[in-house]
CSV table of C-alpha atoms in Angstrom, one decimal:
chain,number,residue,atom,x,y,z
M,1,UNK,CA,2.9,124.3,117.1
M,2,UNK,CA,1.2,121.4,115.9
M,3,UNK,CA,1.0,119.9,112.6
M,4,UNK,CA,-2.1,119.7,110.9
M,5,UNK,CA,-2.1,116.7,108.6
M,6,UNK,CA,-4.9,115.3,105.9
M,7,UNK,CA,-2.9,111.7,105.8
M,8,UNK,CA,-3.7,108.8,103.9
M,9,UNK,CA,-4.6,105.9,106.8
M,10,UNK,CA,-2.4,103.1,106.0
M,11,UNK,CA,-1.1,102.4,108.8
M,12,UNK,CA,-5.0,102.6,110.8
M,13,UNK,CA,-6.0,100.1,107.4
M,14,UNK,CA,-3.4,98.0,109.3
M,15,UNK,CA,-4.3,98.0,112.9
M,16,UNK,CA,-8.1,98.0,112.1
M,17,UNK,CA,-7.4,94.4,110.9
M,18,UNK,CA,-8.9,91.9,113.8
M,19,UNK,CA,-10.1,94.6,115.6
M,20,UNK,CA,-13.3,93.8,116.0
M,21,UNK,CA,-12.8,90.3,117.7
M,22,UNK,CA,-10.2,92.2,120.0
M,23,UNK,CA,-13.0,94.9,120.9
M,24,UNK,CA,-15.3,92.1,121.3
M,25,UNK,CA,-12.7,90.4,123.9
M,26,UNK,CA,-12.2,93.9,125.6
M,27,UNK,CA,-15.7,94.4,126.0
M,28,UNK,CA,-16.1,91.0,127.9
M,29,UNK,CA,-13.2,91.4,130.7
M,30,UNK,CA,-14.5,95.1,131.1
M,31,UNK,CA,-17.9,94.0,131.8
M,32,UNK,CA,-16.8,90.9,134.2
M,33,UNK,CA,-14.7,93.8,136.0
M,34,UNK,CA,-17.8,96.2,136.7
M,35,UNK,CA,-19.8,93.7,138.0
M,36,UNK,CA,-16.9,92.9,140.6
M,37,UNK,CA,-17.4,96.5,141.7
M,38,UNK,CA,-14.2,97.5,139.7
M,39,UNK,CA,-13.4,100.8,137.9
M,40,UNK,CA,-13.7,100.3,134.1
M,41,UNK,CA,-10.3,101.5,132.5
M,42,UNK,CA,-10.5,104.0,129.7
M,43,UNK,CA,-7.6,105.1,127.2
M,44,UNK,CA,-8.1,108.9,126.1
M,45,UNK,CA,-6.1,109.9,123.3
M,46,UNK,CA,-4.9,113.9,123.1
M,47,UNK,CA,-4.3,116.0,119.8
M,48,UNK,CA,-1.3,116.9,121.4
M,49,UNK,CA,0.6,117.3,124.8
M,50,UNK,CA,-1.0,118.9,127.7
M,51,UNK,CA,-2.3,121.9,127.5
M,52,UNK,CA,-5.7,124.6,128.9
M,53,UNK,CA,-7.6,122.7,126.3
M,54,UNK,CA,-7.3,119.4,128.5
M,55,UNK,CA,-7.5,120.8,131.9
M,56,UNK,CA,-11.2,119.9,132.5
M,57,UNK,CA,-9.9,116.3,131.5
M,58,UNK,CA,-7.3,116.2,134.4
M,59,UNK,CA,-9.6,117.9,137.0
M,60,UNK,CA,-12.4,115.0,136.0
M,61,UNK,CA,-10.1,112.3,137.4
M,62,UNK,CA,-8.6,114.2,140.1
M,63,UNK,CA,-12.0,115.0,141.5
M,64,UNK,CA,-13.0,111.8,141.2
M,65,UNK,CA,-15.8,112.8,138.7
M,66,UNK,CA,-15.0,109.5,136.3
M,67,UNK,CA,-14.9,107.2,139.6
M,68,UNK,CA,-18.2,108.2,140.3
M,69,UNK,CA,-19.0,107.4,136.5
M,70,UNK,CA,-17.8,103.6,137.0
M,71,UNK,CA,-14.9,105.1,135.2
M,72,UNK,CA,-10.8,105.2,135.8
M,73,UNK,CA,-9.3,106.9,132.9
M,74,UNK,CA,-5.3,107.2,131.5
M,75,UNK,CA,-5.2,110.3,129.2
M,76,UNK,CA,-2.1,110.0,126.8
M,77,UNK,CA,-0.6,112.3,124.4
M,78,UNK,CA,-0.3,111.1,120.9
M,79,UNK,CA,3.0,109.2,119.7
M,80,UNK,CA,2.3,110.0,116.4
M,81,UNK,CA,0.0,113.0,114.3
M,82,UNK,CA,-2.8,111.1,113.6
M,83,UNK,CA,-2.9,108.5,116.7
M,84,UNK,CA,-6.1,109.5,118.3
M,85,UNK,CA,-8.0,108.7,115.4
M,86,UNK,CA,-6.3,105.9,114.2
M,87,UNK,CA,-5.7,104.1,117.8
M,88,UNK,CA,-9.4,104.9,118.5
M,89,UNK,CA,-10.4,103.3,114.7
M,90,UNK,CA,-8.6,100.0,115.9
M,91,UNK,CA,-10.1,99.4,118.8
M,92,UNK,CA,-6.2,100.5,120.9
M,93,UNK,CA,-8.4,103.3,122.6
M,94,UNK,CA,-11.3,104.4,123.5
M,95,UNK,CA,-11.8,108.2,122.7
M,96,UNK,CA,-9.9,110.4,121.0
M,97,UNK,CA,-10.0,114.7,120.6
M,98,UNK,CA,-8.9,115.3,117.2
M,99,UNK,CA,-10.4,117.7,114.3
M,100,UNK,CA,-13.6,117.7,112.8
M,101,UNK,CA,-12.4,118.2,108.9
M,102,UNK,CA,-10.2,115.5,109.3
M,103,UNK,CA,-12.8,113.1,110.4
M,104,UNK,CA,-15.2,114.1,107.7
M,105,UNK,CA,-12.0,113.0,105.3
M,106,UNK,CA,-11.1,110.2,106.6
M,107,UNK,CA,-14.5,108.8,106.8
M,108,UNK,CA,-14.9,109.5,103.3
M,109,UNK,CA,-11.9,108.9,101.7
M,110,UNK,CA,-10.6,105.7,104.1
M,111,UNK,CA,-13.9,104.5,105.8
M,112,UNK,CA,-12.8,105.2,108.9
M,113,UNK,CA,-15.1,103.7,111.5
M,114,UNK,CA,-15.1,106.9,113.6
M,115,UNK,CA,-17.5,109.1,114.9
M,116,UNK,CA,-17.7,112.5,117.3
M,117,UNK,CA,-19.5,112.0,120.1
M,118,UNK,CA,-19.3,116.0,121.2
M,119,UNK,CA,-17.8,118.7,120.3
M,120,UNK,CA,-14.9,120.0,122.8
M,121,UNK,CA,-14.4,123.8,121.4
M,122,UNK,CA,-17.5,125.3,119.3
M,123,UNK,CA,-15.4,127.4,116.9
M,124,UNK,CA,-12.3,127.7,115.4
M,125,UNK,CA,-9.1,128.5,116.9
M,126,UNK,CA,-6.9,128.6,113.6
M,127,UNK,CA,-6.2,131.7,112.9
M,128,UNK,CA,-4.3,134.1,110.0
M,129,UNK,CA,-1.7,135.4,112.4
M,130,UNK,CA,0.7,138.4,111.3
M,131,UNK,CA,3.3,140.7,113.0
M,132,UNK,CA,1.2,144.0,113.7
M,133,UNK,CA,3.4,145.9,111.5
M,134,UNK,CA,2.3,144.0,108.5
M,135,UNK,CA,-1.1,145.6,108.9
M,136,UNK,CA,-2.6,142.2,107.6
M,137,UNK,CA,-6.4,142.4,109.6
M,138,UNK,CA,-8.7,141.0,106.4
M,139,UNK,CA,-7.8,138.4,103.9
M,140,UNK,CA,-7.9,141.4,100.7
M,141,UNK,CA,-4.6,142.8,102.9
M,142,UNK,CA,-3.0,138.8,101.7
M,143,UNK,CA,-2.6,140.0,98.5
M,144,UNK,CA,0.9,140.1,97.0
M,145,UNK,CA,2.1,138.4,100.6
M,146,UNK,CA,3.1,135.3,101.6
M,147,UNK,CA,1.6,132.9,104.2
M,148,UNK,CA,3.6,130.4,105.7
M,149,UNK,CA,1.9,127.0,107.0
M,150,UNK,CA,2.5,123.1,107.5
M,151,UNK,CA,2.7,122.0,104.0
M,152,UNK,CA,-1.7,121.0,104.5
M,153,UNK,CA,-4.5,120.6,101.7
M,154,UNK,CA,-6.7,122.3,104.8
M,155,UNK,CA,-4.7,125.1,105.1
M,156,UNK,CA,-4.2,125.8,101.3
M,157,UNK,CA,-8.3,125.4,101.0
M,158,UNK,CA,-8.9,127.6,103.7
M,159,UNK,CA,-6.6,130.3,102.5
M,160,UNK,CA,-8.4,129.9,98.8
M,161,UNK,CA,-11.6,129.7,100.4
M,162,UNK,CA,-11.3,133.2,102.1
M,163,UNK,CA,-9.2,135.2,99.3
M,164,UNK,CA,-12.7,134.1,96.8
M,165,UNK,CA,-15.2,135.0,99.2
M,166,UNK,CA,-13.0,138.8,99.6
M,167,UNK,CA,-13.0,139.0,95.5
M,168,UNK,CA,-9.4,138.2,95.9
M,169,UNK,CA,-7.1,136.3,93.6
M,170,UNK,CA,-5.8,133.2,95.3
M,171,UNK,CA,-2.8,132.7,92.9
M,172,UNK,CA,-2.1,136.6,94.4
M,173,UNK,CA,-1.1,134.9,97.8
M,174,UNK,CA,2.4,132.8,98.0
M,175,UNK,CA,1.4,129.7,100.4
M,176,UNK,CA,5.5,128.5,101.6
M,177,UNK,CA,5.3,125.1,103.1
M,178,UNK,CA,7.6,126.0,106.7
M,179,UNK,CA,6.6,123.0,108.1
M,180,UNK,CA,6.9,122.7,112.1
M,181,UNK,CA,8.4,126.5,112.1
M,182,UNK,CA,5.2,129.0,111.9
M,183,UNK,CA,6.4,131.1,114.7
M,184,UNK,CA,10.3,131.2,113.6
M,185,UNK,CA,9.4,132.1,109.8
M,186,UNK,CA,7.0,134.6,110.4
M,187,UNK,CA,9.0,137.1,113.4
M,188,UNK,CA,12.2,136.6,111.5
M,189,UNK,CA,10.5,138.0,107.8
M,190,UNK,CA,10.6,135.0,105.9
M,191,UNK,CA,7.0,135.3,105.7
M,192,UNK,CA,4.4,138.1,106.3
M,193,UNK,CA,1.7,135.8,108.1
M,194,UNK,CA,1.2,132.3,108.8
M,195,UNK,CA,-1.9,129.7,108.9
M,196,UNK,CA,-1.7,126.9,111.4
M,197,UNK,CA,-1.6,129.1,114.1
M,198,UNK,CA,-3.8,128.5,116.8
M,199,UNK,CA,-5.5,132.0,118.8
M,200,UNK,CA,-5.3,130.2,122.7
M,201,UNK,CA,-1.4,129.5,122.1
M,202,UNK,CA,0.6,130.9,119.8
M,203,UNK,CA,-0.9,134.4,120.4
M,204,UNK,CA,-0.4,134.6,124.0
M,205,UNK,CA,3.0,133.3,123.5
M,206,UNK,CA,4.2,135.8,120.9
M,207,UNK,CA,2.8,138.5,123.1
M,208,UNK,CA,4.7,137.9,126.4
M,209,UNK,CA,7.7,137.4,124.1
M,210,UNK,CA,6.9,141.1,123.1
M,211,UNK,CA,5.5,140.4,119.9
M,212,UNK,CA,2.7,142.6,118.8
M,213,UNK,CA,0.4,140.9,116.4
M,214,UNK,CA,-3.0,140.7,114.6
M,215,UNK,CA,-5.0,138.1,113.5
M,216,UNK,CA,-8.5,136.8,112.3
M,217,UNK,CA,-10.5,133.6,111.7
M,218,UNK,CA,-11.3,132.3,108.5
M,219,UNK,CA,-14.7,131.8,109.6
M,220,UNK,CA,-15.2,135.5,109.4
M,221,UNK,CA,-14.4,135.0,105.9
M,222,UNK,CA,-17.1,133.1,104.4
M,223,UNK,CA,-15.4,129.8,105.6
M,224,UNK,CA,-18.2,127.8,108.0
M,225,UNK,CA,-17.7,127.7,111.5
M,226,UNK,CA,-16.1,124.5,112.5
M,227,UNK,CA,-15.3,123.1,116.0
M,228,UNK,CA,-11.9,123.0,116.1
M,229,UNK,CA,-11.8,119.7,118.7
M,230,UNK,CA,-13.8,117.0,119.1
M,231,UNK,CA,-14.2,113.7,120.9
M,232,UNK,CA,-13.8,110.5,118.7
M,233,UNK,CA,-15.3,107.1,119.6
M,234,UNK,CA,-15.0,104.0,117.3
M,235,UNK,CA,-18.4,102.6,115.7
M,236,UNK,CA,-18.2,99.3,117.8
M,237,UNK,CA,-18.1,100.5,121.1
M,238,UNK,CA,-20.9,103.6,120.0
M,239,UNK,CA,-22.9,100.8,119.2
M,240,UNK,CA,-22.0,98.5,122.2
M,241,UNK,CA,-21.5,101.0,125.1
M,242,UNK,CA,-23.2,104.0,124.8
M,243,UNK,CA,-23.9,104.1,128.8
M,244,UNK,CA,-19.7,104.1,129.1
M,245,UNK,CA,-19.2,107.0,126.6
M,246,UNK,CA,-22.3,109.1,128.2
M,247,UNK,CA,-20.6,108.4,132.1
M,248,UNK,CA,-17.4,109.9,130.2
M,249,UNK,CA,-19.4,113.2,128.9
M,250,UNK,CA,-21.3,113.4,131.6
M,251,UNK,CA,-18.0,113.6,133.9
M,252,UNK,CA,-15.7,115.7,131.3
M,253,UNK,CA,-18.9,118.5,131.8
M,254,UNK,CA,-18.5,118.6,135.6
M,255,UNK,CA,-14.8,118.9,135.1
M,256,UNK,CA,-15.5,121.7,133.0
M,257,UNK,CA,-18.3,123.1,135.4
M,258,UNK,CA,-15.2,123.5,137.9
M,259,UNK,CA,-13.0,124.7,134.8
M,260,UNK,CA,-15.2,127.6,134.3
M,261,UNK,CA,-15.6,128.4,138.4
M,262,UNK,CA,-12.4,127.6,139.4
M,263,UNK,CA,-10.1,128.2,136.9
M,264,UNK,CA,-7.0,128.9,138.6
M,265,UNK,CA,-7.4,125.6,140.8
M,266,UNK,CA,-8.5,123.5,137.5
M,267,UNK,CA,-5.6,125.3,135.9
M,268,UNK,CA,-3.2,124.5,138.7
M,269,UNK,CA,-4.3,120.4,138.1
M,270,UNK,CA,-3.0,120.4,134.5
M,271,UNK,CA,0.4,122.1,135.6
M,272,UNK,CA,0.8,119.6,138.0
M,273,UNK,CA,0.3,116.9,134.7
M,274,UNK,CA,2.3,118.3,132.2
M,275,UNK,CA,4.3,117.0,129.9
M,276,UNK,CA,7.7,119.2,131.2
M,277,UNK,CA,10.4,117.0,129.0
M,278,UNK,CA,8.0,117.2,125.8
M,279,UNK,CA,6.1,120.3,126.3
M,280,UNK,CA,6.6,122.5,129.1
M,281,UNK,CA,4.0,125.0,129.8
M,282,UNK,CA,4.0,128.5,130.6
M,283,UNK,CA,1.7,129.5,133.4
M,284,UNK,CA,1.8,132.7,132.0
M,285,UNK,CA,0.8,131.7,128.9
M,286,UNK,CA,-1.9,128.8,130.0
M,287,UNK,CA,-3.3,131.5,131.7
M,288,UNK,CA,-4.4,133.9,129.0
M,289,UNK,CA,-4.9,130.5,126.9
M,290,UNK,CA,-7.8,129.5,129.7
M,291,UNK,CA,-9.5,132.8,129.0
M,292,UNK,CA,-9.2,132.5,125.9
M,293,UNK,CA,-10.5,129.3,125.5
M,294,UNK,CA,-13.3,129.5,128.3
M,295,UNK,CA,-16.0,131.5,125.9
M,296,UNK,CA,-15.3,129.1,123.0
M,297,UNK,CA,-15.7,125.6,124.6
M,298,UNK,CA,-19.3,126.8,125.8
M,299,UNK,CA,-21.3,130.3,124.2
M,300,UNK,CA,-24.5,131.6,125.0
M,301,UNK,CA,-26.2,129.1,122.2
M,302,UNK,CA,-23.6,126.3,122.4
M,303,UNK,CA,-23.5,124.0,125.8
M,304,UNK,CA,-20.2,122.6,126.2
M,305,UNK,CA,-20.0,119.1,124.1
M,306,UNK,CA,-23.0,119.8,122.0
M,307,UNK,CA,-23.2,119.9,118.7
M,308,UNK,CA,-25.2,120.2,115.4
M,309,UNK,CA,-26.3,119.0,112.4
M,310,UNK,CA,-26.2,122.3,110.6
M,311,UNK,CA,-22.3,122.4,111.7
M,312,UNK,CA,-21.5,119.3,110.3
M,313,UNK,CA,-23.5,119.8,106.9
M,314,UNK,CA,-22.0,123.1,106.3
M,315,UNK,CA,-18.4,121.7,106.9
M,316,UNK,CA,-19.2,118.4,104.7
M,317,UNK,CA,-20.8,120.8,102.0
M,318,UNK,CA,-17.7,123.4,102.3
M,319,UNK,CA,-15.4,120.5,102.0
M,320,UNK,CA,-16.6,119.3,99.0
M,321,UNK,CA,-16.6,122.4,97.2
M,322,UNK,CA,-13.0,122.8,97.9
M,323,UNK,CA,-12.1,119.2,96.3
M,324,UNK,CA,-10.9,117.8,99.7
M,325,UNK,CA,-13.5,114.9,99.6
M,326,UNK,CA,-14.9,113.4,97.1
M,327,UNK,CA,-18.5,112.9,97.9
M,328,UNK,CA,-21.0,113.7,100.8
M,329,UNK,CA,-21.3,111.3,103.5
M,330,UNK,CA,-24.4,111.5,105.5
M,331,UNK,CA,-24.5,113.0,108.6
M,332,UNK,CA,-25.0,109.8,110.7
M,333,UNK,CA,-21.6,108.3,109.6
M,334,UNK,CA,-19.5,111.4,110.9
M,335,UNK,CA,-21.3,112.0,114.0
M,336,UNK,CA,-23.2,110.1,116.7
M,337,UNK,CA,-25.7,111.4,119.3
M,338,UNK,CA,-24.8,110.0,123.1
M,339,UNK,CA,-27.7,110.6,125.1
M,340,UNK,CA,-26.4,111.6,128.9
């Protein structure tokens, strides 16, 4: 399970500087390549290795969807946590999926010159996940437990967050930092539930592994709905190529279009990608994940990639009231409206 981290950007301060001359060079040899009828090379940045979330990603450039776009694009896991934001930031890539609460923070807090040009997954997949013999279904059943997560100011706000809004105590929940080992700490007693988990994975996992288990969302708890990925782009090339981001959406929603009608053959594309030394996946698993995942990344009110105003005030308003930034930034500095 993935790490969720609210990290100070150093290390981005330090690739952001010259940045904006190399964009400006990138921008150039890209344009001198499309008008010799070449594909114009994009560099998307995962949250993490493949998985169902990415699969409309691999089908787009196996069907040829981004070629028709002008587009040839090299999807990459992440070397490090926080790489699609902070490779996207300097200019090192083009678009990047990463988390909504984290971009909100680190354009506050860091000046971050991202944006989210769509919205990947229109609600949360975090979850409060339990062993069904703890009998943990609502956050009042936290109380005198403990909750293992990854040692994350999000995770400890969220928990907070959800014990207020039941008339809870906070203090009456133990948080225990268990860093990397949600799974491990919670089926072998050290803790009675665990935050970090995420419902398209872990749960699907646990169960073929002959775990029963409950869960539930913190948005059900008074916590605003979030989207739990979305696609990053840098401020320069928003401003400069807007046509090249909208070929990319506009591709990434036929690639879903097939996701959603053929999903065994979509599903069959990212096997055929994975990462087997870093992540191997589970067919079993990726299946339930895809269903799962299906009725989240597009609901009857929510097209797929959309998002909303409303969303992101409610997050940035939530977000300072928990103390994890420091002011409101305006809308237009978090998020960035591609027409396509």
């Amino acid at each position: 399970m993935k790490k969720r981290f609210f990290a100070a950007f150093a290390a981005c301060a330090m690739l952001l500087t010259g940045c904006s001359a190399g964009q400006s060079a990138d921008t150039d040899t890209n344009d001198t390549a499309q008008a010799d009828g070449e594909l114009r090379e994009l560099t998307v940045v995962l949250d993490w290795y493949p998985n169902a979330l990415h699969a409309f990603l691999y089908q787009a450039e196996e069907a040829g969807y981004f070629a028709e776009e002008g587009l040839t694009v090299n999807i990459q896991p992440p070397a490090g946590t926080n790489d699609a934001m902070s490779m996207v930031a300097a200019g090192r890539a083009d678009i990047g999926l990463y988390y909504q609460q984290d971009v909100i923070q680190a354009r506050v807090e860091q000046d971050v010159p991202v944006k989210s040009i769509g919205a990947v997954v229109q609600g949360p997949l975090n979850i409060i996940l339990s062993l069904k013999e703890k009998d943990i279904t609502e956050p009042a059943d936290l109380v005198g437990k403990t909750i293992g997560y990854a040692g994350t100011e999000l995770s400890e706000a969220l928990v907070r967050s959800i014990m207020e809004y039941s008339g809870a105590d906070p203090s009456s929940v133990e948080m225990i930092d268990v860093g990397f080992d949600l799974m491990s700490s919670m089926v072998t007693g050290n803790v009675d539930a665990t935050i970090g988990c995420l419902v398209n994975h872990e749960v699907p996992q646990m169960e073929k592994e002959g775990f029963e288990v409950n869960y539930f969302f913190p948005d059900d708890f008074g916590v605003p709905q979030y989207y739990e990925g979305i696609f990053l782009a840098n401020d320069t090339m928003i401003e400069q190529e807007p046509e090249v981001l909208a070929g990319f959406l506009r591709a990434c929603e036929k690639g879903f279009a097939d996701f959603k009608s053929n999903t065994d053959e979509v599903l069959q594309v990212l096997l055929d990608n994975q990462d087997e030394s870093n992540f191997p996946l589970d067919p079993d698993v990726e299946q339930k994940s895809c269903e799962t995942l299906l009725p989240l990344m597009e609901t009857a009110d929510a097209a797929f990639l959309s998002q909303t105003e409303q969303c992101w005030q409610e997050n940035i308003d939530w977000m300072f009231d928990q103390g994890l930034i420091s002011e409101k930034p305006d809308i237009t500095e978090v998020m960035a409206t591609i027409e396509y």
